[in-house]
Amino acid sequence: MDDFRGSLKHLKAKIDEAQIVDISSIKVGDIIYVPLDEDDGLTLTNGYNTRNKYIVIIGFTPEGIALGALLINSDINPAKRSPEMMNCQYPMLMRHYPSILRYDSWLDCSDIFELSKEKISERKGKLKGCLTTEDKDRILDFLRETDLFDNVTKRRFGLL
C-alpha cells in the first residue's frame, strides 16, 4: 500500500529501473525477466500477445547480436513429459533462488531460444540474478553432451 506521499511507488520505480538489463554486461548464467511473444518462439494461449518469462542465458552468437536462452517454467509442459524430455527438465529449487522463484520450478533444456540483445533491451528486460555455479556447470555440461542439438547449434552459442 502506498503512503500519502507515494514513497513506496517511487521506491518500486527506482528498483525496477535499477534492474533493467545492461546488454553489454550480460553473461552466461544470468537470469532475466522479459516479455516474450510468438515471434520469439513462445506458444501463447488465452489471447495473450506477450508473456513475461524468466530466461537463463546459455551463450552468445559469434556476431554478438543475439543470445541463446532457456526458459524457466513453473510446471513442465504436458507435451514434454516423455521419459526423454523429462531428462531435459532441470529442477530450479526455490531455496537456491529465493529472490526470483516463489516455488520450485523447471529449466527447460530441450529448446534453445535465440533472442536479439536489442529486443531484450527494447522490452526493458530485468536482470534478476544468476544461476548458482553448480547449476550453471551442470546445465552447460548437459547442453554440450546432449544429442538434442547438433554441433552447429552448439557452436552457434559457444557451447563447443
CSV table of C-alpha atoms in Angstrom, one decimal:
chain,number,residue,atom,x,y,z
A,1,MET,CA,0.0,0.0,0.0
A,2,ASP,CA,1.4,3.4,-1.0
A,3,ASP,CA,1.7,6.1,1.7
A,4,PHE,CA,0.2,9.6,1.2
A,5,ARG,CA,3.4,10.8,-0.4
A,6,GLY,CA,3.8,8.0,-2.9
A,7,SER,CA,7.2,7.0,-1.4
A,8,LEU,CA,6.6,3.3,-1.9
A,9,LYS,CA,5.6,3.8,-5.6
A,10,HIS,CA,8.7,5.9,-6.1
A,11,LEU,CA,11.0,3.2,-4.5
A,12,LYS,CA,9.4,0.5,-6.6
A,13,ALA,CA,10.1,2.5,-9.8
A,14,LYS,CA,13.7,3.0,-8.8
A,15,ILE,CA,14.2,-0.7,-8.1
A,16,ASP,CA,12.6,-1.6,-11.5
A,17,GLU,CA,14.9,0.9,-13.3
A,18,ALA,CA,18.0,-0.4,-11.5
A,19,GLN,CA,17.1,-4.0,-12.7
A,20,ILE,CA,16.9,-3.1,-16.4
A,21,VAL,CA,19.5,-5.2,-18.2
A,22,ASP,CA,22.7,-3.6,-19.3
A,23,ILE,CA,23.1,-5.5,-22.5
A,24,SER,CA,26.8,-5.0,-22.6
A,25,SER,CA,27.3,-6.8,-19.3
A,26,ILE,CA,25.1,-9.9,-19.8
A,27,LYS,CA,26.9,-13.1,-19.1
A,28,VAL,CA,26.3,-16.9,-19.3
A,29,GLY,CA,24.1,-18.0,-16.3
A,30,ASP,CA,22.3,-14.6,-15.9
A,31,ILE,CA,18.6,-14.9,-15.2
A,32,ILE,CA,16.5,-12.2,-17.0
A,33,TYR,CA,12.8,-11.4,-16.7
A,34,VAL,CA,11.4,-10.3,-20.1
A,35,PRO,CA,8.2,-10.3,-22.1
A,36,LEU,CA,8.3,-12.8,-24.9
A,37,ASP,CA,5.9,-13.3,-27.9
A,38,GLU,CA,5.3,-15.8,-30.6
A,39,ASP,CA,8.0,-14.3,-32.8
A,40,ASP,CA,10.4,-15.4,-30.1
A,41,GLY,CA,9.2,-19.0,-30.4
A,42,LEU,CA,6.8,-18.9,-27.4
A,43,THR,CA,3.4,-20.6,-27.7
A,44,LEU,CA,0.8,-18.2,-26.3
A,45,THR,CA,-2.7,-19.1,-25.2
A,46,ASN,CA,-5.8,-17.4,-23.8
A,47,GLY,CA,-5.5,-14.4,-26.0
A,48,TYR,CA,-2.2,-13.1,-24.7
A,49,ASN,CA,0.1,-11.2,-27.1
A,50,THR,CA,3.1,-11.5,-24.8
A,51,ARG,CA,4.1,-13.4,-21.7
A,52,ASN,CA,6.6,-12.4,-19.1
A,53,LYS,CA,9.1,-15.2,-18.7
A,54,TYR,CA,12.3,-15.9,-16.8
A,55,ILE,CA,15.1,-16.9,-19.1
A,56,VAL,CA,18.6,-18.1,-18.5
A,57,ILE,CA,21.4,-17.0,-20.8
A,58,ILE,CA,23.4,-20.0,-22.0
A,59,GLY,CA,25.5,-18.4,-24.8
A,60,PHE,CA,26.0,-15.8,-27.5
A,61,THR,CA,26.1,-15.9,-31.3
A,62,PRO,CA,29.5,-15.4,-32.9
A,63,GLU,CA,28.5,-12.0,-34.2
A,64,GLY,CA,27.3,-10.9,-30.7
A,65,ILE,CA,23.9,-9.7,-31.9
A,66,ALA,CA,21.9,-12.4,-30.2
A,67,LEU,CA,22.0,-14.8,-27.3
A,68,GLY,CA,20.8,-18.3,-26.6
A,69,ALA,CA,18.4,-18.7,-23.7
A,70,LEU,CA,16.4,-21.4,-21.9
A,71,LEU,CA,13.0,-20.8,-20.3
A,72,ILE,CA,12.2,-21.3,-16.6
A,73,ASN,CA,8.7,-22.8,-16.2
A,74,SER,CA,6.7,-23.3,-13.0
A,75,ASP,CA,5.4,-26.6,-14.4
A,76,ILE,CA,6.5,-29.0,-17.1
A,77,ASN,CA,4.6,-28.8,-20.4
A,78,PRO,CA,2.5,-31.9,-20.8
A,79,ALA,CA,4.0,-32.4,-24.3
A,80,LYS,CA,7.4,-32.7,-22.6
A,81,ARG,CA,6.6,-35.4,-20.1
A,82,SER,CA,8.0,-38.3,-22.0
A,83,PRO,CA,11.0,-40.0,-20.4
A,84,GLU,CA,13.4,-38.5,-22.9
A,85,MET,CA,12.0,-35.0,-22.5
A,86,MET,CA,11.9,-35.3,-18.7
A,87,ASN,CA,15.6,-35.8,-18.8
A,88,CYS,CA,15.8,-32.2,-20.3
A,89,GLN,CA,13.9,-30.6,-17.4
A,90,TYR,CA,16.4,-29.2,-14.8
A,91,PRO,CA,15.0,-28.5,-11.3
A,92,MET,CA,15.3,-24.9,-10.2
A,93,LEU,CA,14.9,-25.0,-6.4
A,94,MET,CA,13.3,-22.1,-4.7
A,95,ARG,CA,15.7,-22.3,-1.8
A,96,HIS,CA,18.6,-21.6,-4.2
A,97,TYR,CA,16.8,-18.7,-5.8
A,98,PRO,CA,14.6,-17.1,-3.1
A,99,SER,CA,14.6,-13.6,-4.6
A,100,ILE,CA,13.5,-14.9,-8.0
A,101,LEU,CA,11.3,-18.0,-7.6
A,102,ARG,CA,8.1,-18.3,-5.5
A,103,TYR,CA,8.2,-22.1,-5.8
A,104,ASP,CA,10.3,-24.9,-7.2
A,105,SER,CA,10.4,-24.6,-11.0
A,106,TRP,CA,12.0,-26.2,-14.1
A,107,LEU,CA,14.6,-25.0,-16.6
A,108,ASP,CA,13.6,-26.5,-20.0
A,109,CYS,CA,16.8,-27.6,-21.6
A,110,SER,CA,15.1,-29.1,-24.6
A,111,ASP,CA,14.7,-25.8,-26.5
A,112,ILE,CA,17.2,-23.0,-27.0
A,113,PHE,CA,15.6,-19.7,-27.8
A,114,GLU,CA,17.6,-17.2,-29.9
A,115,LEU,CA,16.8,-13.6,-28.8
A,116,SER,CA,18.3,-10.4,-30.0
A,117,LYS,CA,20.0,-8.3,-27.4
A,118,GLU,CA,18.3,-5.3,-28.9
A,119,LYS,CA,14.8,-6.9,-28.3
A,120,ILE,CA,15.7,-7.6,-24.7
A,121,SER,CA,16.8,-4.0,-24.2
A,122,GLU,CA,13.7,-2.6,-26.0
A,123,ARG,CA,11.4,-4.7,-23.8
A,124,LYS,CA,13.2,-3.5,-20.7
A,125,GLY,CA,14.3,-6.9,-19.6
A,126,LYS,CA,15.2,-7.1,-16.0
A,127,LEU,CA,18.3,-8.8,-14.6
A,128,LYS,CA,17.0,-10.8,-11.6
A,129,GLY,CA,20.1,-12.9,-10.7
A,130,CYS,CA,22.4,-15.6,-11.8
A,131,LEU,CA,22.5,-19.4,-11.7
A,132,THR,CA,24.5,-20.9,-8.9
A,133,THR,CA,27.9,-22.2,-10.1
A,134,GLU,CA,26.8,-25.8,-9.6
A,135,ASP,CA,23.6,-25.4,-11.6
A,136,LYS,CA,25.4,-23.5,-14.4
A,137,ASP,CA,28.1,-26.1,-14.7
A,138,ARG,CA,25.5,-29.0,-14.8
A,139,ILE,CA,23.3,-27.2,-17.3
A,140,LEU,CA,26.2,-26.3,-19.7
A,141,ASP,CA,27.6,-29.8,-19.4
A,142,PHE,CA,24.2,-31.3,-20.3
A,143,LEU,CA,23.9,-28.9,-23.3
A,144,ARG,CA,27.4,-29.8,-24.6
A,145,GLU,CA,26.7,-33.5,-24.3
A,146,THR,CA,23.1,-33.9,-25.4
A,147,ASP,CA,22.2,-35.2,-28.8
A,148,LEU,CA,19.1,-32.9,-28.9
A,149,PHE,CA,21.2,-30.2,-30.6
A,150,ASP,CA,23.6,-30.6,-33.5
A,151,ASN,CA,27.1,-29.3,-33.3
A,152,VAL,CA,26.2,-26.3,-35.5
A,153,THR,CA,23.7,-25.1,-32.9
A,154,LYS,CA,26.1,-25.8,-30.1
A,155,ARG,CA,28.9,-23.8,-31.8
A,156,ARG,CA,26.5,-21.0,-32.6
A,157,PHE,CA,26.0,-20.3,-28.9
A,158,GLY,CA,29.6,-21.1,-27.8
A,159,LEU,CA,28.8,-24.4,-26.2
A,160,LEU,CA,31.6,-26.2,-28.2
